[in-house]
Amino acid sequence: MQEWLDKIESSDSLDTLEQIRIDILGKKGILTAEFARMKDVPNEEKKEFAQNLNKQKTAVNSAIDSKKTILMALALDQKLKAELLDVTKFSTTNGTVGATHPVADTMEKITSYFQNLNFSVEEGPLVEDDFHNFEALNLPKFHPARDMQDTFYCNDGKLLRTHTSPVQIRTMMNSKPPIRMIAPGTVFRRDFDITHTPMFNQIEGLVVDKEDQISFANLKHVMVEFLQHMFGDIDVRFRPSFFPFTEPSAEVDISCIFCKDASTGKSCGCRVCSHTGWLEVLGCGIVDENVFKAVGYEKVSGYAFGLGIERFAMLIHKIGDLRSLFESDIRLLEQFKGSAK
Ligand code: DAH
């Protein structure tokens, strides 16, 4: 008996302990065999014999139970130690430290530039209605300028917004002038080639104040300062253009940063700028009266601008193919480590 108890006490694993239990109390166990001998014991000795066996059985069972509790606690402790995950530990094994994606980085840089100028940051839905995406922006049904925006339509007549300009409309309808806002966000168009992806990002800007307060000169000043902040020492030019929601409208070019001659400071023309020396970077203009009418504004003036984030990211980081920004190729993304500030 003592020998069994010692064995139980010194067992060092749950498996060993279970084996000991089987050896003693299992179907073919030593004690089980003793119980089987009962039938051969003379009647007058049976009681004492049974009592003795039951005592042994209880002692073995309780020794096993208490040992089991100890061993289980130990096993849990070991398991926890083995599975311990130190999330604060710095990995030096493969050097994969995350980096901000160039699109997110550019979005953040532009957003914080305008926040510093006291522009609020506004948002709108990605699934838009015709009114906000087109109608209120002076793009009535069947207007030829709608063709400029290859739209994804949903079954219920709604659409995926083709630009961030609808946020202008929503913001004006939800607040009163003066307004200084930007709207960064994702937009969608049915387009896919080296310079177009069906999903991309834009930032829209809108400033509205009292009648005669906002002029093209204000717009020009803000755009030139902004572009020089983003691209450094570059020339900026405004080309007359057309957007339904602004009149007059302009497209803005910067002098090409790829073929700038270090001695003269002039851009001499290269493949990227189609040998013109200029790169188109944004659209802007004075808000059209019809847009103000659509949102119920009277006696106000304002300017608006819109730009593509990916285009800025590509120029800033000198990336050749727009599609590579969306492929999540670690080899490309790793090159931007440390570029985010
Ligand atoms: N919404 C235009 C587009 O997606 C960009 C744009 C141009 C926005 C001129 C403006 C603007 O607010 O004034 O192509």
mmCIF file of C-alpha atoms and ligand atoms in Angstrom:
data_model
loop_
_atom_site.group_PDB
_atom_site.id
_atom_site.type_symbol
_atom_site.label_atom_id
_atom_site.label_comp_id
_atom_site.label_asym_id
_atom_site.label_seq_id
_atom_site.Cartn_x
_atom_site.Cartn_y
_atom_site.Cartn_z
ATOM 1 C CA MET A 1 0.000 0.000 0.000
ATOM 2 C CA GLN A 2 2.660 2.522 1.028
ATOM 3 C CA GLU A 3 4.547 1.557 -2.096
ATOM 4 C CA TRP A 4 1.562 2.642 -4.237
ATOM 5 C CA LEU A 5 1.179 5.910 -2.401
ATOM 6 C CA ASP A 6 4.901 6.643 -2.879
ATOM 7 C CA LYS A 7 4.593 5.875 -6.572
ATOM 8 C CA ILE A 8 1.642 8.264 -6.879
ATOM 9 C CA GLU A 9 3.475 10.956 -4.929
ATOM 10 C CA SER A 10 6.590 10.721 -7.103
ATOM 11 C CA SER A 11 4.820 10.575 -10.485
ATOM 12 C CA ASP A 12 5.904 13.532 -12.585
ATOM 13 C CA SER A 13 3.210 13.728 -15.265
ATOM 14 C CA LEU A 14 -0.512 13.258 -15.756
ATOM 15 C CA ASP A 15 0.235 10.355 -18.113
ATOM 16 C CA THR A 16 2.324 8.484 -15.529
ATOM 17 C CA LEU A 17 -0.311 9.133 -12.897
ATOM 18 C CA GLU A 18 -3.043 7.732 -15.151
ATOM 19 C CA GLN A 19 -0.928 4.653 -15.812
ATOM 20 C CA ILE A 20 -0.525 4.098 -12.064
ATOM 21 C CA ARG A 21 -4.305 4.432 -11.614
ATOM 22 C CA ILE A 22 -4.872 1.808 -14.340
ATOM 23 C CA ASP A 23 -2.287 -0.515 -12.765
ATOM 24 C CA ILE A 24 -4.071 -0.352 -9.413
ATOM 25 C CA LEU A 25 -7.736 0.315 -10.141
ATOM 26 C CA GLY A 26 -8.127 -0.469 -13.858
ATOM 27 C CA LYS A 27 -9.980 -3.550 -15.180
ATOM 28 C CA LYS A 28 -6.852 -5.623 -14.707
ATOM 29 C CA GLY A 29 -5.558 -3.596 -11.759
ATOM 30 C CA ILE A 30 -4.009 -5.089 -8.612
ATOM 31 C CA LEU A 31 -6.780 -3.851 -6.336
ATOM 32 C CA THR A 32 -9.505 -4.824 -8.803
ATOM 33 C CA ALA A 33 -8.058 -8.344 -8.762
ATOM 34 C CA GLU A 34 -8.193 -8.301 -4.954
ATOM 35 C CA PHE A 35 -11.887 -7.347 -5.093
ATOM 36 C CA ALA A 36 -12.455 -10.303 -7.432
ATOM 37 C CA ARG A 37 -10.983 -12.612 -4.775
ATOM 38 C CA MET A 38 -13.845 -11.686 -2.448
ATOM 39 C CA LYS A 39 -15.982 -14.590 -3.548
ATOM 40 C CA ASP A 40 -13.331 -17.055 -2.279
ATOM 41 C CA VAL A 41 -13.031 -15.433 1.143
ATOM 42 C CA PRO A 42 -14.904 -17.288 3.909
ATOM 43 C CA ASN A 43 -18.134 -15.529 4.838
ATOM 44 C CA GLU A 44 -17.061 -14.503 8.330
ATOM 45 C CA GLU A 45 -13.962 -12.773 6.983
ATOM 46 C CA LYS A 46 -15.735 -11.099 4.030
ATOM 47 C CA LYS A 47 -16.709 -7.924 5.908
ATOM 48 C CA GLU A 48 -13.253 -7.181 7.207
ATOM 49 C CA PHE A 49 -11.718 -8.101 3.836
ATOM 50 C CA ALA A 50 -14.080 -5.722 1.996
ATOM 51 C CA GLN A 51 -13.576 -2.915 4.486
ATOM 52 C CA ASN A 52 -9.832 -3.229 4.141
ATOM 53 C CA LEU A 53 -9.987 -3.147 0.322
ATOM 54 C CA ASN A 54 -12.358 -0.154 0.307
ATOM 55 C CA LYS A 55 -10.041 1.712 2.665
ATOM 56 C CA GLN A 56 -7.144 1.063 0.274
ATOM 57 C CA LYS A 57 -9.260 2.101 -2.718
ATOM 58 C CA THR A 58 -10.291 5.389 -1.023
ATOM 59 C CA ALA A 59 -6.692 6.129 -0.024
ATOM 60 C CA VAL A 60 -5.431 5.479 -3.557
ATOM 61 C CA ASN A 61 -8.225 7.555 -5.138
ATOM 62 C CA SER A 62 -7.680 10.528 -2.870
ATOM 63 C CA ALA A 63 -3.887 10.374 -3.338
ATOM 64 C CA ILE A 64 -4.417 10.309 -7.104
ATOM 65 C CA ASP A 65 -6.892 13.230 -6.976
ATOM 66 C CA SER A 66 -4.639 15.498 -4.979
ATOM 67 C CA LYS A 67 -1.622 14.639 -7.122
ATOM 68 C CA LYS A 68 -3.719 15.263 -10.225
ATOM 69 C CA THR A 69 -4.630 18.776 -9.034
ATOM 70 C CA ILE A 70 -0.965 19.584 -8.499
ATOM 71 C CA LEU A 71 0.129 18.173 -11.850
ATOM 72 C CA MET A 72 -2.678 19.971 -13.735
ATOM 73 C CA ALA A 73 -1.712 23.306 -12.210
ATOM 74 C CA LEU A 74 1.876 22.631 -13.201
ATOM 75 C CA ALA A 75 0.887 21.679 -16.768
ATOM 76 C CA LEU A 76 -1.191 24.855 -17.138
ATOM 77 C CA ASP A 77 1.672 26.912 -15.845
ATOM 78 C CA GLN A 78 4.041 25.354 -18.386
ATOM 79 C CA LYS A 79 1.535 25.832 -21.216
ATOM 80 C CA LEU A 80 1.075 29.502 -20.370
ATOM 81 C CA LYS A 81 4.819 29.997 -20.199
ATOM 82 C CA ALA A 82 5.280 28.301 -23.590
ATOM 83 C CA GLU A 83 2.540 30.360 -25.197
ATOM 84 C CA LEU A 84 3.572 33.662 -23.719
ATOM 85 C CA LEU A 85 3.443 36.335 -26.402
ATOM 86 C CA ASP A 86 5.221 39.567 -25.678
ATOM 87 C CA VAL A 87 3.545 42.010 -28.028
ATOM 88 C CA THR A 88 5.912 44.741 -26.964
ATOM 89 C CA LYS A 89 8.970 42.773 -27.983
ATOM 90 C CA PHE A 90 10.833 44.212 -30.969
ATOM 91 C CA SER A 91 11.495 41.665 -33.678
ATOM 92 C CA THR A 92 14.939 41.700 -35.173
ATOM 93 C CA THR A 93 14.558 38.397 -37.019
ATOM 94 C CA ASN A 94 13.193 39.590 -40.361
ATOM 95 C CA GLY A 95 13.269 43.364 -40.112
ATOM 96 C CA THR A 96 9.688 43.810 -41.328
ATOM 97 C CA VAL A 97 8.710 47.102 -39.793
ATOM 98 C CA GLY A 98 5.552 48.691 -41.196
ATOM 99 C CA ALA A 99 5.531 51.850 -43.275
ATOM 100 C CA THR A 100 2.816 54.319 -44.164
ATOM 101 C CA HIS A 101 1.472 53.693 -47.663
ATOM 102 C CA PRO A 102 2.479 56.530 -50.007
ATOM 103 C CA VAL A 103 -1.170 57.306 -50.780
ATOM 104 C CA ALA A 104 -2.100 57.529 -47.078
ATOM 105 C CA ASP A 105 1.049 59.541 -46.431
ATOM 106 C CA THR A 106 0.246 62.047 -49.208
ATOM 107 C CA MET A 107 -3.391 62.281 -48.111
ATOM 108 C CA GLU A 108 -2.230 63.066 -44.585
ATOM 109 C CA LYS A 109 0.302 65.695 -45.742
ATOM 110 C CA ILE A 110 -2.247 67.545 -47.880
ATOM 111 C CA THR A 111 -4.964 67.298 -45.233
ATOM 112 C CA SER A 112 -2.774 68.660 -42.471
ATOM 113 C CA TYR A 113 -1.537 71.493 -44.741
ATOM 114 C CA PHE A 114 -5.099 72.745 -45.177
ATOM 115 C CA GLN A 115 -6.034 72.080 -41.552
ATOM 116 C CA ASN A 116 -3.246 74.445 -40.610
ATOM 117 C CA LEU A 117 -4.969 77.057 -42.787
ATOM 118 C CA ASN A 118 -8.149 76.498 -40.751
ATOM 119 C CA PHE A 119 -9.992 74.372 -43.313
ATOM 120 C CA SER A 120 -12.378 71.843 -41.743
ATOM 121 C CA VAL A 121 -12.267 68.218 -42.905
ATOM 122 C CA GLU A 122 -15.635 67.001 -44.216
ATOM 123 C CA GLU A 123 -16.905 63.600 -45.300
ATOM 124 C CA GLY A 124 -19.694 62.246 -47.483
ATOM 125 C CA PRO A 125 -21.070 58.857 -48.543
ATOM 126 C CA LEU A 126 -19.321 56.747 -51.198
ATOM 127 C CA VAL A 127 -22.691 55.665 -52.601
ATOM 128 C CA GLU A 128 -24.169 58.960 -53.760
ATOM 129 C CA ASP A 129 -27.322 60.108 -55.480
ATOM 130 C CA ASP A 130 -27.584 61.875 -58.807
ATOM 131 C CA PHE A 131 -28.463 65.181 -57.183
ATOM 132 C CA HIS A 132 -25.295 65.538 -55.083
ATOM 133 C CA ASN A 133 -22.871 63.969 -57.566
ATOM 134 C CA PHE A 134 -24.177 65.731 -60.699
ATOM 135 C CA GLU A 135 -27.350 67.806 -60.643
ATOM 136 C CA ALA A 136 -26.423 70.267 -57.881
ATOM 137 C CA LEU A 137 -22.945 70.626 -59.370
ATOM 138 C CA ASN A 138 -24.478 72.136 -62.503
ATOM 139 C CA LEU A 139 -24.383 68.852 -64.398
ATOM 140 C CA PRO A 140 -28.021 68.358 -65.421
ATOM 141 C CA LYS A 141 -29.141 65.062 -67.015
ATOM 142 C CA PHE A 142 -27.802 64.561 -70.540
ATOM 143 C CA HIS A 143 -25.178 67.251 -70.017
ATOM 144 C CA PRO A 144 -22.228 66.232 -72.234
ATOM 145 C CA ALA A 145 -19.770 66.823 -69.353
ATOM 146 C CA ARG A 146 -21.222 63.757 -67.598
ATOM 147 C CA ASP A 147 -19.300 61.694 -70.142
ATOM 148 C CA MET A 148 -16.055 62.915 -68.569
ATOM 149 C CA GLN A 149 -16.935 60.806 -65.553
ATOM 150 C CA ASP A 150 -17.423 57.131 -66.393
ATOM 151 C CA THR A 151 -19.896 56.340 -63.659
ATOM 152 C CA PHE A 152 -20.635 53.061 -61.866
ATOM 153 C CA TYR A 153 -24.409 52.936 -61.351
ATOM 154 C CA CYS A 154 -26.208 50.836 -58.704
ATOM 155 C CA ASN A 155 -29.559 49.131 -59.356
ATOM 156 C CA ASP A 156 -31.529 51.550 -57.193
ATOM 157 C CA GLY A 157 -30.555 54.602 -59.257
ATOM 158 C CA LYS A 158 -27.753 55.513 -56.881
ATOM 159 C CA LEU A 159 -24.127 55.607 -58.004
ATOM 160 C CA LEU A 160 -20.583 55.352 -56.690
ATOM 161 C CA ARG A 161 -19.401 58.930 -56.362
ATOM 162 C CA THR A 162 -17.151 59.886 -59.268
ATOM 163 C CA HIS A 163 -15.490 62.741 -57.401
ATOM 164 C CA THR A 164 -15.363 64.318 -53.935
ATOM 165 C CA SER A 165 -17.230 67.404 -55.183
ATOM 166 C CA PRO A 166 -20.617 66.144 -53.825
ATOM 167 C CA VAL A 167 -19.211 66.765 -50.333
ATOM 168 C CA GLN A 168 -19.201 70.506 -51.247
ATOM 169 C CA ILE A 169 -22.940 70.284 -51.807
ATOM 170 C CA ARG A 170 -23.600 68.343 -48.604
ATOM 171 C CA THR A 171 -21.492 70.728 -46.518
ATOM 172 C CA MET A 172 -23.167 73.829 -47.972
ATOM 173 C CA MET A 173 -26.625 72.362 -47.411
ATOM 174 C CA ASN A 174 -25.774 71.482 -43.801
ATOM 175 C CA SER A 175 -24.147 74.747 -42.779
ATOM 176 C CA LYS A 176 -24.070 78.456 -43.420
ATOM 177 C CA PRO A 177 -21.296 80.519 -44.964
ATOM 178 C CA PRO A 178 -18.486 81.286 -44.339
ATOM 179 C CA ILE A 179 -17.103 77.849 -45.270
ATOM 180 C CA ARG A 180 -13.505 76.679 -45.523
ATOM 181 C CA MET A 181 -13.466 72.946 -46.059
ATOM 182 C CA ILE A 182 -11.617 70.100 -47.650
ATOM 183 C CA ALA A 183 -13.033 66.656 -48.372
ATOM 184 C CA PRO A 184 -10.491 63.870 -48.732
ATOM 185 C CA GLY A 185 -11.824 60.506 -49.866
ATOM 186 C CA THR A 186 -12.210 57.623 -52.250
ATOM 187 C CA VAL A 187 -13.915 57.978 -55.632
ATOM 188 C CA PHE A 188 -14.798 55.524 -58.401
ATOM 189 C CA ARG A 189 -14.761 55.548 -62.203
ATOM 190 C CA ARG A 190 -14.976 52.913 -64.914
ATOM 191 C CA ASP A 191 -11.404 53.261 -66.087
ATOM 192 C CA PHE A 192 -8.334 51.041 -65.938
ATOM 193 C CA ASP A 193 -4.976 51.659 -67.584
ATOM 194 C CA ILE A 194 -1.485 52.923 -66.732
ATOM 195 C CA THR A 195 -2.807 56.263 -65.433
ATOM 196 C CA HIS A 196 -6.320 55.247 -64.281
ATOM 197 C CA THR A 197 -7.704 52.827 -61.677
ATOM 198 C CA PRO A 198 -11.421 52.209 -60.984
ATOM 199 C CA MET A 199 -10.899 53.392 -57.421
ATOM 200 C CA PHE A 200 -8.729 56.336 -56.471
ATOM 201 C CA ASN A 201 -8.591 59.201 -54.004
ATOM 202 C CA GLN A 202 -9.216 62.897 -54.274
ATOM 203 C CA ILE A 203 -9.209 65.988 -52.117
ATOM 204 C CA GLU A 204 -11.830 68.616 -52.755
ATOM 205 C CA GLY A 205 -11.541 72.135 -51.401
ATOM 206 C CA LEU A 206 -14.207 74.813 -51.021
ATOM 207 C CA VAL A 207 -14.152 78.337 -49.650
ATOM 208 C CA VAL A 208 -17.349 80.390 -49.476
ATOM 209 C CA ASP A 209 -17.814 83.869 -48.035
ATOM 210 C CA LYS A 210 -19.929 86.992 -48.542
ATOM 211 C CA GLU A 211 -20.558 88.412 -51.983
ATOM 212 C CA ASP A 212 -17.428 89.895 -53.604
ATOM 213 C CA GLN A 213 -15.226 88.604 -50.768
ATOM 214 C CA ILE A 214 -13.600 85.734 -52.659
ATOM 215 C CA SER A 215 -11.680 86.351 -55.857
ATOM 216 C CA PHE A 216 -9.610 84.376 -58.308
ATOM 217 C CA ALA A 217 -6.563 86.093 -56.802
ATOM 218 C CA ASN A 218 -7.321 84.442 -53.425
ATOM 219 C CA LEU A 219 -7.591 81.063 -55.106
ATOM 220 C CA LYS A 220 -4.387 81.577 -57.047
ATOM 221 C CA HIS A 221 -2.440 82.594 -53.959
ATOM 222 C CA VAL A 222 -3.587 79.593 -51.918
ATOM 223 C CA MET A 223 -2.887 77.147 -54.768
ATOM 224 C CA VAL A 224 0.626 78.499 -55.484
ATOM 225 C CA GLU A 225 1.593 78.426 -51.803
ATOM 226 C CA PHE A 226 0.200 74.904 -51.446
ATOM 227 C CA LEU A 227 1.997 73.528 -54.515
ATOM 228 C CA GLN A 228 5.312 75.075 -53.502
ATOM 229 C CA HIS A 229 4.880 73.536 -50.057
ATOM 230 C CA MET A 230 4.344 70.103 -51.652
ATOM 231 C CA PHE A 231 6.909 70.224 -54.482
ATOM 232 C CA GLY A 232 9.481 72.771 -53.378
ATOM 233 C CA ASP A 233 10.890 75.380 -55.723
ATOM 234 C CA ILE A 234 8.658 75.018 -58.812
ATOM 235 C CA ASP A 235 6.859 77.361 -61.220
ATOM 236 C CA VAL A 236 3.057 77.273 -61.300
ATOM 237 C CA ARG A 237 0.825 78.186 -64.218
ATOM 238 C CA PHE A 238 -2.950 78.445 -64.572
ATOM 239 C CA ARG A 239 -4.494 77.311 -67.863
ATOM 240 C CA PRO A 240 -8.102 78.243 -68.738
ATOM 241 C CA SER A 241 -10.260 75.121 -68.628
ATOM 242 C CA PHE A 242 -13.825 73.969 -68.114
ATOM 243 C CA PHE A 243 -15.625 72.421 -65.166
ATOM 244 C CA PRO A 244 -19.422 72.644 -64.923
ATOM 245 C CA PHE A 245 -19.277 73.670 -61.252
ATOM 246 C CA THR A 246 -16.810 76.533 -61.616
ATOM 247 C CA GLU A 247 -16.710 79.616 -63.834
ATOM 248 C CA PRO A 248 -14.096 80.674 -64.705
ATOM 249 C CA SER A 249 -12.196 77.385 -64.351
ATOM 250 C CA ALA A 250 -8.518 76.571 -64.579
ATOM 251 C CA GLU A 251 -6.235 73.620 -64.673
ATOM 252 C CA VAL A 252 -3.039 74.125 -62.763
ATOM 253 C CA ASP A 253 0.378 72.908 -63.886
ATOM 254 C CA ILE A 254 3.686 72.810 -62.066
ATOM 255 C CA SER A 255 7.028 72.957 -63.854
ATOM 256 C CA CYS A 256 8.220 69.380 -64.385
ATOM 257 C CA ILE A 257 10.209 68.134 -61.395
ATOM 258 C CA PHE A 258 11.767 65.311 -63.434
ATOM 259 C CA CYS A 259 13.624 67.414 -66.009
ATOM 260 C CA LYS A 260 14.438 70.525 -64.024
ATOM 261 C CA ASP A 261 17.878 71.850 -64.969
ATOM 262 C CA ALA A 262 19.834 72.472 -61.776
ATOM 263 C CA SER A 263 21.754 75.487 -63.191
ATOM 264 C CA THR A 264 18.895 77.370 -64.875
ATOM 265 C CA GLY A 265 16.056 76.077 -62.661
ATOM 266 C CA LYS A 266 14.000 75.562 -65.831
ATOM 267 C CA SER A 267 12.366 72.304 -66.921
ATOM 268 C CA CYS A 268 13.566 71.342 -70.360
ATOM 269 C CA GLY A 269 11.042 68.598 -71.210
ATOM 270 C CA CYS A 270 11.089 64.823 -70.748
ATOM 271 C CA ARG A 271 8.939 61.731 -71.256
ATOM 272 C CA VAL A 272 6.980 62.262 -68.008
ATOM 273 C CA CYS A 273 5.842 65.780 -68.984
ATOM 274 C CA SER A 274 5.406 64.806 -72.666
ATOM 275 C CA HIS A 275 8.244 67.198 -73.468
ATOM 276 C CA THR A 276 6.203 70.219 -72.412
ATOM 277 C CA GLY A 277 8.133 71.003 -69.208
ATOM 278 C CA TRP A 278 4.802 71.108 -67.317
ATOM 279 C CA LEU A 279 2.809 68.599 -65.210
ATOM 280 C CA GLU A 280 -0.920 69.031 -64.660
ATOM 281 C CA VAL A 281 -1.759 68.659 -60.952
ATOM 282 C CA LEU A 282 -5.214 70.031 -60.174
ATOM 283 C CA GLY A 283 -8.452 71.669 -61.288
ATOM 284 C CA CYS A 284 -10.030 74.741 -59.727
ATOM 285 C CA GLY A 285 -12.168 77.795 -60.273
ATOM 286 C CA ILE A 286 -14.691 80.280 -58.977
ATOM 287 C CA VAL A 287 -17.855 78.499 -57.831
ATOM 288 C CA ASP A 288 -20.580 78.735 -60.486
ATOM 289 C CA GLU A 289 -23.725 80.698 -59.551
ATOM 290 C CA ASN A 290 -25.851 77.641 -60.420
ATOM 291 C CA VAL A 291 -24.154 75.612 -57.675
ATOM 292 C CA PHE A 292 -25.011 78.253 -55.081
ATOM 293 C CA LYS A 293 -28.581 78.336 -56.422
ATOM 294 C CA ALA A 294 -28.887 74.540 -56.038
ATOM 295 C CA VAL A 295 -27.977 74.718 -52.341
ATOM 296 C CA GLY A 296 -30.062 77.824 -51.673
ATOM 297 C CA TYR A 297 -27.162 80.255 -51.092
ATOM 298 C CA GLU A 298 -27.558 83.889 -52.064
ATOM 299 C CA LYS A 299 -25.150 86.813 -52.166
ATOM 300 C CA VAL A 300 -22.031 84.704 -51.660
ATOM 301 C CA SER A 301 -18.789 84.128 -53.546
ATOM 302 C CA GLY A 302 -16.365 81.233 -53.425
ATOM 303 C CA TYR A 303 -13.659 79.143 -54.982
ATOM 304 C CA ALA A 304 -13.198 75.390 -55.256
ATOM 305 C CA PHE A 305 -10.424 73.006 -56.211
ATOM 306 C CA GLY A 306 -9.996 69.290 -56.678
ATOM 307 C CA LEU A 307 -6.967 67.052 -57.012
ATOM 308 C CA GLY A 308 -6.029 63.396 -57.261
ATOM 309 C CA ILE A 309 -4.004 62.046 -54.330
ATOM 310 C CA GLU A 310 -2.406 59.224 -56.314
ATOM 311 C CA ARG A 311 -1.083 61.695 -58.885
ATOM 312 C CA PHE A 312 0.538 63.717 -56.109
ATOM 313 C CA ALA A 313 1.946 60.551 -54.479
ATOM 314 C CA MET A 314 3.409 59.423 -57.811
ATOM 315 C CA LEU A 315 5.063 62.775 -58.423
ATOM 316 C CA ILE A 316 6.384 63.125 -54.872
ATOM 317 C CA HIS A 317 7.773 59.569 -54.792
ATOM 318 C CA LYS A 318 8.610 59.328 -58.500
ATOM 319 C CA ILE A 319 6.442 56.246 -59.122
ATOM 320 C CA GLY A 320 5.878 55.387 -62.787
ATOM 321 C CA ASP A 321 2.754 53.185 -62.847
ATOM 322 C CA LEU A 322 -0.366 54.206 -60.916
ATOM 323 C CA ARG A 323 -1.499 50.593 -60.584
ATOM 324 C CA SER A 324 1.539 49.682 -58.490
ATOM 325 C CA LEU A 325 0.080 51.819 -55.693
ATOM 326 C CA PHE A 326 -2.769 49.320 -55.304
ATOM 327 C CA GLU A 327 -0.936 46.015 -55.653
ATOM 328 C CA SER A 328 0.297 45.858 -52.028
ATOM 329 C CA ASP A 329 3.644 44.527 -53.231
ATOM 330 C CA ILE A 330 5.849 44.536 -50.138
ATOM 331 C CA ARG A 331 8.948 45.111 -52.286
ATOM 332 C CA LEU A 332 7.525 48.398 -53.517
ATOM 333 C CA LEU A 333 6.076 49.476 -50.178
ATOM 334 C CA GLU A 334 9.326 48.757 -48.311
ATOM 335 C CA GLN A 335 10.985 51.538 -50.281
ATOM 336 C CA PHE A 336 8.825 54.105 -48.493
ATOM 337 C CA LYS A 337 9.957 53.153 -45.018
ATOM 338 C CA GLY A 338 10.988 56.265 -43.222
ATOM 339 C CA SER A 339 9.538 58.567 -45.884
ATOM 340 C CA ALA A 340 6.522 59.353 -43.686
ATOM 341 C CA LYS A 341 6.970 62.174 -41.217
HETATM 342 N N1 DAH B 1 -14.373 67.196 -59.522
HETATM 343 C C1 DAH B 1 -13.304 67.340 -60.488
HETATM 344 C C2 DAH B 1 -12.907 65.974 -61.031
HETATM 345 O O1 DAH B 1 -13.164 65.001 -60.406
HETATM 346 C C3 DAH B 1 -12.122 68.000 -59.857
HETATM 347 C C4 DAH B 1 -12.380 69.430 -59.600
HETATM 348 C C5 DAH B 1 -12.035 70.361 -60.518
HETATM 349 C C6 DAH B 1 -12.988 69.842 -58.442
HETATM 350 C C7 DAH B 1 -12.263 71.701 -60.344
HETATM 351 C C8 DAH B 1 -13.247 71.202 -58.220
HETATM 352 C C9 DAH B 1 -12.860 72.109 -59.190
HETATM 353 O O2 DAH B 1 -13.816 71.646 -57.117
HETATM 354 O O3 DAH B 1 -13.092 73.428 -58.966
HETATM 355 O O4 DAH B 1 -12.318 65.912 -62.054
#
